[in-house]
Coordinates of C-alpha atoms in Angstrom, one line a residue:
M1043 CA -74.2 51.9 9.6
S1044 CA -75.6 55.4 9.0
E1045 CA -73.1 56.4 6.3
T1046 CA -74.0 55.9 2.6
F1047 CA -71.0 54.9 0.7
D1048 CA -70.3 55.7 -3.0
V1049 CA -69.4 52.1 -3.6
V1050 CA -70.2 49.0 -1.5
I1051 CA -68.3 45.9 -2.7
L1052 CA -69.3 42.4 -1.7
G1053 CA -66.2 40.2 -1.9
G1054 CA -62.5 41.0 -1.2
G1055 CA -60.8 38.8 -3.8
S1056 CA -59.0 40.0 -6.9
G1057 CA -62.0 41.8 -8.5
G1058 CA -63.3 43.2 -5.3
Y1059 CA -60.2 44.7 -3.9
A1060 CA -59.1 46.1 -7.3
T1061 CA -62.5 47.9 -7.5
A1062 CA -61.9 49.2 -3.9
L1063 CA -58.4 50.5 -4.5
R1064 CA -59.2 52.2 -7.8
A1065 CA -62.4 53.7 -6.5
A1066 CA -60.6 55.1 -3.5
Q1067 CA -57.9 56.6 -5.8
L1068 CA -60.7 58.4 -7.6
G1069 CA -62.0 60.0 -4.4
L1070 CA -65.0 57.7 -3.8
S1071 CA -66.0 56.5 -0.4
V1072 CA -65.7 52.7 -0.3
A1073 CA -66.9 49.8 1.9
L1074 CA -65.3 46.4 1.2
I1075 CA -67.0 43.3 2.7
E1076 CA -65.2 39.9 2.8
K1077 CA -66.2 36.8 4.7
D1078 CA -62.8 35.1 4.7
K1079 CA -59.4 36.8 4.0
L1080 CA -58.7 39.8 1.9
G1081 CA -57.2 38.6 -1.3
G1082 CA -59.6 35.7 -1.8
T1083 CA -58.9 32.4 -3.6
C1084 CA -56.1 33.7 -5.8
L1085 CA -53.8 34.8 -2.9
H1086 CA -54.7 32.2 -0.3
R1087 CA -55.8 29.0 -2.1
G1088 CA -55.1 29.5 -5.8
C1089 CA -52.6 31.4 -8.0
I1090 CA -49.9 32.3 -5.5
P1091 CA -49.6 29.1 -3.4
T1092 CA -49.8 26.8 -6.4
K1093 CA -47.1 28.7 -8.2
A1094 CA -44.9 28.5 -5.1
L1095 CA -45.5 24.7 -5.1
L1096 CA -44.6 24.5 -8.8
H1097 CA -41.4 26.5 -8.1
A1098 CA -40.4 24.0 -5.4
G1099 CA -41.0 21.2 -7.9
E1100 CA -38.8 23.1 -10.4
V1101 CA -36.0 23.3 -7.9
A1102 CA -36.3 19.6 -7.2
D1103 CA -36.1 18.8 -11.0
Q1104 CA -33.1 21.0 -11.4
T1105 CA -31.3 19.3 -8.5
R1106 CA -32.0 15.8 -10.1
E1107 CA -30.8 17.0 -13.5
A1108 CA -27.8 19.1 -12.3
A1109 CA -25.2 16.4 -13.4
H1110 CA -26.2 17.1 -17.1
I1111 CA -24.6 20.5 -16.8
G1112 CA -21.6 19.4 -14.7
I1113 CA -23.0 20.3 -11.3
K1114 CA -22.8 17.4 -8.8
A1115 CA -25.8 17.6 -6.6
E1116 CA -28.1 15.1 -4.8
L1117 CA -31.8 15.4 -4.0
I1118 CA -32.0 13.8 -0.6
Q1119 CA -35.7 14.3 0.2
I1120 CA -38.7 16.5 -0.2
D1121 CA -39.4 18.2 3.2
M1122 CA -43.1 19.1 2.8
A1123 CA -43.2 20.9 6.1
G1124 CA -40.4 23.1 4.7
V1125 CA -42.1 23.5 1.3
N1126 CA -45.4 24.5 3.0
S1127 CA -43.5 27.0 5.2
Y1128 CA -41.9 28.6 2.1
K1129 CA -45.3 28.7 0.3
D1130 CA -47.1 30.1 3.3
G1131 CA -44.4 32.7 3.8
V1132 CA -44.9 34.0 0.3
V1133 CA -48.7 34.2 0.8
A1134 CA -48.3 35.9 4.2
G1135 CA -46.0 38.6 2.8
L1136 CA -48.3 39.5 0.0
Y1137 CA -51.3 39.4 2.4
K1138 CA -49.7 41.8 4.7
G1139 CA -48.8 44.1 1.9
L1140 CA -52.4 44.0 0.5
Q1141 CA -53.8 44.8 4.0
G1142 CA -51.6 47.8 4.1
L1143 CA -52.8 49.0 0.7
I1144 CA -56.4 48.8 1.7
K1145 CA -55.8 50.6 5.0
S1146 CA -53.7 53.4 3.4
A1147 CA -56.5 53.9 0.8
K1148 CA -58.9 54.5 3.7
V1149 CA -61.3 51.8 2.5
T1150 CA -63.8 50.8 5.2
Y1151 CA -63.1 47.0 5.5
L1152 CA -65.8 44.8 7.0
E1153 CA -65.1 41.2 7.8
G1154 CA -68.2 38.9 7.7
K1155 CA -70.7 37.1 5.4
G1156 CA -72.4 39.7 3.3
T1157 CA -75.9 39.4 1.8
L1158 CA -77.5 41.6 -0.7
V1159 CA -80.7 42.8 1.0
A1160 CA -81.7 45.6 -1.4
P1161 CA -80.5 46.9 -4.7
N1162 CA -78.5 49.5 -2.8
A1163 CA -77.6 47.6 0.5
V1164 CA -75.6 44.7 1.8
E1165 CA -76.1 43.3 5.3
V1166 CA -73.1 42.1 7.2
N1167 CA -72.8 41.1 10.9
G1168 CA -76.3 42.5 11.5
Q1169 CA -75.4 45.9 10.0
R1170 CA -77.0 47.3 6.9
V1171 CA -74.4 48.9 4.6
T1172 CA -75.9 51.2 2.0
G1173 CA -74.2 52.3 -1.2
R1174 CA -75.0 54.5 -4.2
N1175 CA -73.4 51.7 -6.2
I1176 CA -73.1 48.0 -5.4
V1177 CA -70.4 45.7 -6.9
L1178 CA -70.8 42.0 -6.6
A1179 CA -67.5 40.1 -6.4
T1180 CA -68.1 36.9 -4.5
G1181 CA -65.6 34.7 -6.5
S1182 CA -65.7 31.0 -7.1
Y1183 CA -65.4 27.6 -5.5
S1184 CA -64.0 24.2 -6.5
K1185 CA -66.6 22.2 -8.4
S1186 CA -67.1 18.5 -8.3
L1187 CA -69.2 16.1 -10.4
P1188 CA -72.7 14.9 -9.5
G1189 CA -72.4 12.1 -6.9
L1190 CA -68.7 12.7 -6.4
E1191 CA -68.2 13.9 -2.8
L1192 CA -65.0 15.5 -1.6
D1193 CA -63.8 14.2 1.8
G1194 CA -60.7 16.4 2.0
E1195 CA -58.5 13.2 2.6
K1196 CA -58.8 10.7 -0.2
V1197 CA -61.0 12.7 -2.6
I1198 CA -59.7 16.2 -2.6
A1199 CA -60.0 19.6 -4.3
S1200 CA -57.1 22.0 -5.0
E1201 CA -57.4 23.8 -1.7
H1202 CA -56.9 20.5 0.1
A1203 CA -54.0 19.6 -2.1
L1204 CA -52.2 22.8 -1.0
T1205 CA -52.3 21.9 2.6
L1206 CA -51.1 18.3 2.3
D1207 CA -48.3 17.4 4.8
R1208 CA -46.8 14.9 2.4
V1209 CA -46.2 14.3 -1.3
P1210 CA -48.7 11.6 -2.3
T1211 CA -47.0 8.4 -3.5
S1212 CA -49.5 8.4 -6.3
A1213 CA -52.4 10.5 -7.5
I1214 CA -55.2 10.5 -10.1
V1215 CA -56.1 14.0 -11.3
L1216 CA -59.6 14.3 -12.6
G1217 CA -59.5 17.1 -15.2
G1218 CA -56.9 18.0 -17.7
G1219 CA -57.5 21.8 -17.7
V1220 CA -55.3 24.4 -16.1
I1221 CA -55.7 23.4 -12.5
G1222 CA -55.3 19.6 -13.2
V1223 CA -52.2 19.9 -15.4
E1224 CA -50.5 22.3 -12.9
F1225 CA -51.0 20.0 -10.0
A1226 CA -49.9 17.0 -12.1
S1227 CA -46.8 18.8 -13.1
A1228 CA -45.9 19.9 -9.5
W1229 CA -46.6 16.5 -7.9
K1230 CA -44.5 14.7 -10.6
S1231 CA -41.6 17.1 -9.9
L1232 CA -41.9 16.4 -6.2
G1233 CA -41.8 12.6 -6.7
A1234 CA -45.4 11.4 -7.1
D1235 CA -46.7 9.0 -9.7
V1236 CA -49.5 10.9 -11.5
T1237 CA -52.2 10.0 -14.0
I1238 CA -54.6 12.6 -15.5
V1239 CA -58.1 11.6 -16.5
E1240 CA -59.8 13.9 -19.0
A1241 CA -63.2 13.5 -20.7
L1242 CA -62.3 15.8 -23.6
P1243 CA -60.1 14.5 -26.4
R1244 CA -57.0 16.4 -25.4
L1245 CA -55.3 18.1 -22.4
V1246 CA -55.8 21.9 -22.0
A1247 CA -58.6 21.7 -24.5
A1248 CA -59.2 25.5 -24.4
E1249 CA -55.7 26.1 -25.9
D1250 CA -54.7 25.8 -29.6
P1251 CA -54.4 22.0 -30.5
D1252 CA -50.7 22.4 -31.3
I1253 CA -50.1 23.5 -27.7
S1254 CA -52.0 20.4 -26.4
K1255 CA -49.9 18.1 -28.6
Q1256 CA -46.6 19.6 -27.3
L1257 CA -47.7 19.4 -23.7
E1258 CA -48.8 15.8 -24.1
R1259 CA -45.5 14.9 -25.8
T1260 CA -43.5 16.5 -22.9
F1261 CA -45.7 14.9 -20.2
R1262 CA -45.1 11.5 -21.8
K1263 CA -41.3 12.2 -21.6
R1264 CA -41.7 13.2 -18.0
G1265 CA -43.6 10.1 -17.1
I1266 CA -46.9 11.8 -16.4
G1267 CA -49.7 9.5 -17.4
F1268 CA -52.9 10.7 -19.0
K1269 CA -56.2 9.3 -20.3
V1270 CA -58.0 11.6 -22.7
G1271 CA -61.5 11.1 -24.1
K1272 CA -62.2 9.0 -21.0
P1273 CA -65.1 10.3 -18.9
F1274 CA -65.0 9.5 -15.2
E1275 CA -67.6 6.9 -14.0
K1276 CA -67.0 6.3 -10.3
V1277 CA -64.6 6.2 -7.4
E1278 CA -64.3 3.7 -4.6
K1279 CA -62.3 4.2 -1.5
T1280 CA -59.9 1.4 -0.6
D1281 CA -57.6 0.7 2.4
S1282 CA -54.7 2.2 0.5
G1283 CA -56.5 5.1 -1.3
V1284 CA -58.9 5.2 -4.2
K1285 CA -60.0 3.1 -7.1
V1286 CA -61.3 5.1 -10.1
T1287 CA -63.3 3.7 -12.9
I1288 CA -63.3 5.5 -16.3
A1289 CA -65.2 5.0 -19.6
G1290 CA -64.8 1.5 -21.0
G1291 CA -64.5 0.0 -17.5
E1292 CA -60.8 0.7 -17.1
T1293 CA -59.7 1.1 -13.5
L1294 CA -56.9 3.1 -11.9
E1295 CA -55.7 3.0 -8.3
A1296 CA -53.8 5.7 -6.3
E1297 CA -53.3 7.1 -2.9
L1298 CA -55.7 10.0 -3.7
L1299 CA -58.0 11.6 -6.3
L1300 CA -57.7 15.3 -7.0
V1301 CA -60.9 16.6 -8.5
A1302 CA -60.0 19.5 -10.8
V1303 CA -63.1 19.9 -13.0
G1304 CA -63.2 23.6 -12.9
R1305 CA -64.6 26.3 -10.6
G1306 CA -68.2 27.4 -10.2
P1307 CA -69.6 30.9 -9.2
A1308 CA -69.9 31.4 -5.5
T1309 CA -73.3 33.1 -5.6
A1310 CA -75.5 30.8 -3.5
N1311 CA -77.2 32.3 -0.4
C1312 CA -75.9 35.8 -1.2
G1313 CA -79.3 37.3 -1.9
F1314 CA -78.7 38.0 -5.5
E1315 CA -81.7 36.2 -6.9
A1316 CA -84.0 37.3 -4.1
Q1317 CA -83.2 40.9 -5.2
G1318 CA -83.9 40.2 -8.8
V1319 CA -80.4 40.0 -10.2
T1320 CA -80.5 38.1 -13.5
M1321 CA -78.6 34.8 -13.1
E1322 CA -77.8 31.9 -15.3
R1323 CA -76.3 28.6 -13.9
G1324 CA -75.2 30.5 -10.9
F1325 CA -73.4 33.2 -12.8
V1326 CA -74.4 36.9 -12.7
M1327 CA -75.3 38.1 -16.2
T1328 CA -73.9 41.5 -17.2
D1329 CA -73.6 43.7 -20.3
E1330 CA -70.2 44.6 -21.7
R1331 CA -69.9 47.4 -19.2
L1332 CA -70.3 44.8 -16.4
R1333 CA -73.8 46.3 -15.4
T1334 CA -76.3 43.8 -14.1
N1335 CA -80.0 44.3 -14.8
L1336 CA -80.4 46.3 -11.6
P1337 CA -79.5 50.0 -11.7
N1338 CA -76.1 50.8 -10.2
V1339 CA -75.4 47.2 -9.5
Y1340 CA -72.3 45.8 -11.2
A1341 CA -70.5 42.4 -11.1
V1342 CA -66.8 41.5 -11.6
G1343 CA -64.5 38.5 -11.5
D1344 CA -65.3 34.8 -11.5
I1345 CA -69.1 35.2 -11.1
V1346 CA -69.3 36.8 -14.5
P1347 CA -69.2 34.3 -17.4
G1348 CA -65.8 34.1 -19.1
L1349 CA -62.2 33.4 -18.2
Q1350 CA -61.7 32.8 -14.5
L1351 CA -58.4 34.6 -14.1
A1352 CA -57.2 37.0 -11.3
H1353 CA -55.9 39.6 -13.8
R1354 CA -59.3 39.6 -15.5
G1355 CA -60.8 40.4 -12.1
F1356 CA -58.2 43.2 -11.6
A1357 CA -59.0 44.7 -15.0
Q1358 CA -62.8 44.5 -14.4
G1359 CA -62.5 46.0 -11.0
I1360 CA -60.6 49.0 -12.3
F1361 CA -63.1 49.3 -15.2
V1362 CA -66.1 49.4 -12.9
A1363 CA -64.5 51.9 -10.5
E1364 CA -63.7 54.2 -13.3
T1365 CA -67.2 53.8 -14.7
I1366 CA -68.8 54.7 -11.4
A1367 CA -66.5 57.7 -11.1
G1368 CA -67.9 59.0 -14.3
Q1369 CA -65.1 58.1 -16.7
N1370 CA -65.7 56.2 -19.9
P1371 CA -63.2 53.3 -20.0
A1372 CA -63.1 51.1 -23.1
P1373 CA -64.9 47.7 -22.6
I1374 CA -62.5 44.8 -21.9
V1375 CA -62.1 42.4 -24.9
E1376 CA -62.1 38.9 -23.5
S1377 CA -59.9 37.4 -26.2
G1378 CA -57.3 40.0 -25.5
I1379 CA -56.7 38.8 -21.9
P1380 CA -53.4 36.9 -21.6
R1381 CA -53.5 33.3 -20.3
V1382 CA -50.7 31.3 -18.6
T1383 CA -50.5 27.7 -17.4
Y1384 CA -47.6 27.1 -15.1
T1385 CA -46.8 23.5 -16.0
D1386 CA -43.3 22.3 -17.0
P1387 CA -43.3 23.4 -19.9
E1388 CA -45.3 26.6 -19.4
I1389 CA -48.0 27.6 -21.7
A1390 CA -48.8 31.2 -22.6
S1391 CA -51.4 32.5 -25.1
V1392 CA -53.3 35.6 -26.0
G1393 CA -55.9 36.2 -28.8
I1394 CA -57.7 33.6 -30.8
T1395 CA -56.6 30.1 -31.9
E1396 CA -56.0 29.0 -35.5
A1397 CA -59.4 27.3 -35.6
Q1398 CA -61.2 30.3 -34.2
A1399 CA -59.4 32.6 -36.7
K1400 CA -60.5 30.3 -39.6
E1401 CA -64.1 30.4 -38.3
K1402 CA -64.0 34.2 -37.9
F1403 CA -62.2 35.2 -41.1
G1404 CA -62.3 32.2 -43.3
A1405 CA -59.7 29.4 -43.8
D1406 CA -58.1 31.2 -46.8
A1407 CA -57.9 34.6 -45.0
I1408 CA -55.4 33.6 -42.3
E1409 CA -51.7 32.7 -42.1
T1410 CA -49.9 30.9 -39.3
Y1411 CA -46.2 30.4 -38.4
N1412 CA -44.6 28.1 -35.8
Y1413 CA -41.1 29.1 -34.6
N1414 CA -39.5 26.2 -32.9
L1415 CA -37.5 27.0 -29.7
G1416 CA -34.8 24.6 -31.0
G1417 CA -33.4 27.6 -32.8
N1418 CA -33.5 29.8 -29.7
G1419 CA -30.2 30.0 -27.8
K1420 CA -31.6 30.7 -24.3
S1421 CA -34.1 27.8 -24.7
K1422 CA -31.3 25.5 -25.6
I1423 CA -29.4 26.6 -22.5
L1424 CA -32.5 25.9 -20.4
G1425 CA -32.9 22.5 -22.2
T1426 CA -36.5 23.2 -23.1
Q1427 CA -38.5 22.3 -26.2
G1428 CA -41.5 24.2 -27.5
F1429 CA -42.5 26.9 -30.0
V1430 CA -44.1 30.3 -30.6
K1431 CA -47.1 30.0 -32.9
L1432 CA -48.5 33.1 -34.6
V1433 CA -51.9 33.5 -36.2
R1434 CA -52.6 36.5 -38.4
Q1435 CA -55.1 37.8 -40.9
K1436 CA -53.6 37.6 -44.4
D1437 CA -52.1 41.0 -45.1
G1438 CA -53.4 42.0 -41.7
P1439 CA -52.5 42.1 -37.9
V1440 CA -51.6 39.2 -35.6
V1441 CA -54.7 37.9 -33.9
G1442 CA -53.3 35.1 -31.8
I1443 CA -50.0 34.1 -30.2
H1444 CA -49.6 30.7 -28.6
M1445 CA -46.4 29.7 -26.8
I1446 CA -45.1 26.7 -24.9
G1447 CA -41.7 26.1 -23.2
A1448 CA -39.9 26.5 -19.9
R1449 CA -40.4 30.0 -18.4
I1450 CA -42.4 31.1 -21.5
G1451 CA -45.1 32.7 -19.4
E1452 CA -42.8 35.6 -18.9
Q1453 CA -43.1 36.4 -22.6
V1454 CA -46.8 36.9 -22.6
G1455 CA -46.5 40.6 -21.9
E1456 CA -45.2 41.5 -25.3
A1457 CA -47.5 39.0 -26.9
S1458 CA -50.4 40.8 -25.3
L1459 CA -49.3 44.2 -26.6
I1460 CA -48.9 42.7 -30.1
V1461 CA -52.4 41.2 -30.2
N1462 CA -54.2 44.1 -28.4
W1463 CA -52.5 46.8 -30.4
E1464 CA -53.3 44.8 -33.6
A1465 CA -49.7 44.9 -34.7
F1466 CA -48.6 43.6 -38.2
P1467 CA -45.7 41.1 -38.3
A1468 CA -43.5 43.6 -40.1
E1469 CA -44.0 46.1 -37.3
V1470 CA -42.9 43.7 -34.7
A1471 CA -40.0 42.4 -36.9
A1472 CA -38.7 46.0 -36.9
L1473 CA -38.2 45.9 -33.1
I1474 CA -34.8 44.6 -31.9
H1475 CA -35.2 41.7 -29.5
A1476 CA -32.2 41.1 -27.1
H1477 CA -29.9 38.2 -27.7
P1478 CA -29.8 35.6 -26.1
T1479 CA -33.2 35.7 -24.6
Q1480 CA -36.4 33.6 -24.9
N1481 CA -38.1 36.9 -25.8
E1482 CA -36.0 36.8 -29.0
A1483 CA -38.2 33.9 -30.1
L1484 CA -41.1 36.3 -30.5
G1485 CA -39.0 38.5 -32.6
E1486 CA -37.8 35.6 -34.8
A1487 CA -41.4 34.4 -35.3
H1488 CA -42.5 37.8 -36.5
L1489 CA -39.4 38.1 -38.7
A1490 CA -40.3 34.8 -40.4
L1491 CA -44.0 35.7 -40.8
A1492 CA -42.9 39.1 -42.3
G1493 CA -41.0 37.1 -44.9
K1494 CA -37.5 37.6 -43.6
P1495 CA -36.6 34.7 -41.3
L1496 CA -33.2 34.8 -39.6
H1497 CA -32.6 31.7 -37.4
A1498 CA -35.4 29.8 -39.1
H1499 CA -36.1 28.1 -42.4
N1500 CA -38.2 30.0 -44.9

């Protein structure tokens, strides 16, 4: 290809296509290279289809529980063909829209496996595509453990789980992080018997410990089993499924094993190391401005160490495009990125945990407050339990917000503004929050921390 582009992007997932769209908006010529489908893991095998599956489970639960609110309904069966059709329809609609955006932005889209062959060039389908700037955005893959091979049938990863033509009668989920607990929650709602195995001492170990306690308490009530502090030892395939051995010699049996031990950077055989890109455990190392060690070569998304979230990729892509265009955007603060886990109950957090705040500021220099959703009218209507936990510097701003409860993920937007704008509790307390909403719980928590609780004890 004779044309030299302003930006050549290797990878069309969340980080890559966000870079492309913003760069095009800023008048730059852009080539976007993707070996699979535009939209990447998030759209096709991650965020979107899993949330559609979780919503199907939510509808099933609501049908089972309808009699509690005087609605007579009966759950006859889960039609997985219908669930998959619904899920795939959601993905297809978003995919079509994204293709339209890329086309209308006049981005040159090249489908094929790309390889970095020079600090300013990517080869794809035998063509050499040259760019004044290169952005690496090759995404991530489902990891396994040493010696634990995925067969796509009895021992599966999340992408296999999304294409099952049935609800498994029983499942063992290896990993109690975000992916593991979301699938456990969805499958339980759809009728499966589920047990989570986690080597760390609690579920969702990256969250504030209070969040883990509430999630574990609710999972027990829902009948979701879990074994924490129990590393995996081995799996054997049986006629009926799998037999898993965990630390201490305990064995568990189920129809299948879902391996959900995290995601690794998809950087193998992409030419990065051969071209001298500094790597560590497969990740591309960058500075705070997402520059690699090579001039005019950037990296975004899951291949950069840190939170593996689509919206982090979006933000990094926009940041890099604006940097290339000569603007000077502020570096992204990792702790300020909101995080949501779509279990029942949902988890939403932004900022740092209580333990991290104590380590950063000193145990005597922070204050916390937990507002229980039992005092929130909308949460009572929804029949959910949970809380909003605030962490602040004494006489200073709120540095962390941690929430759990049904639908609470929708409240993370205001929480993100509070933490990133370094708001004081009194400033948030002065804002009027609509009644009756779950959003009101954020307002109530800040009223209490400001010393003037309303629907809460002092």
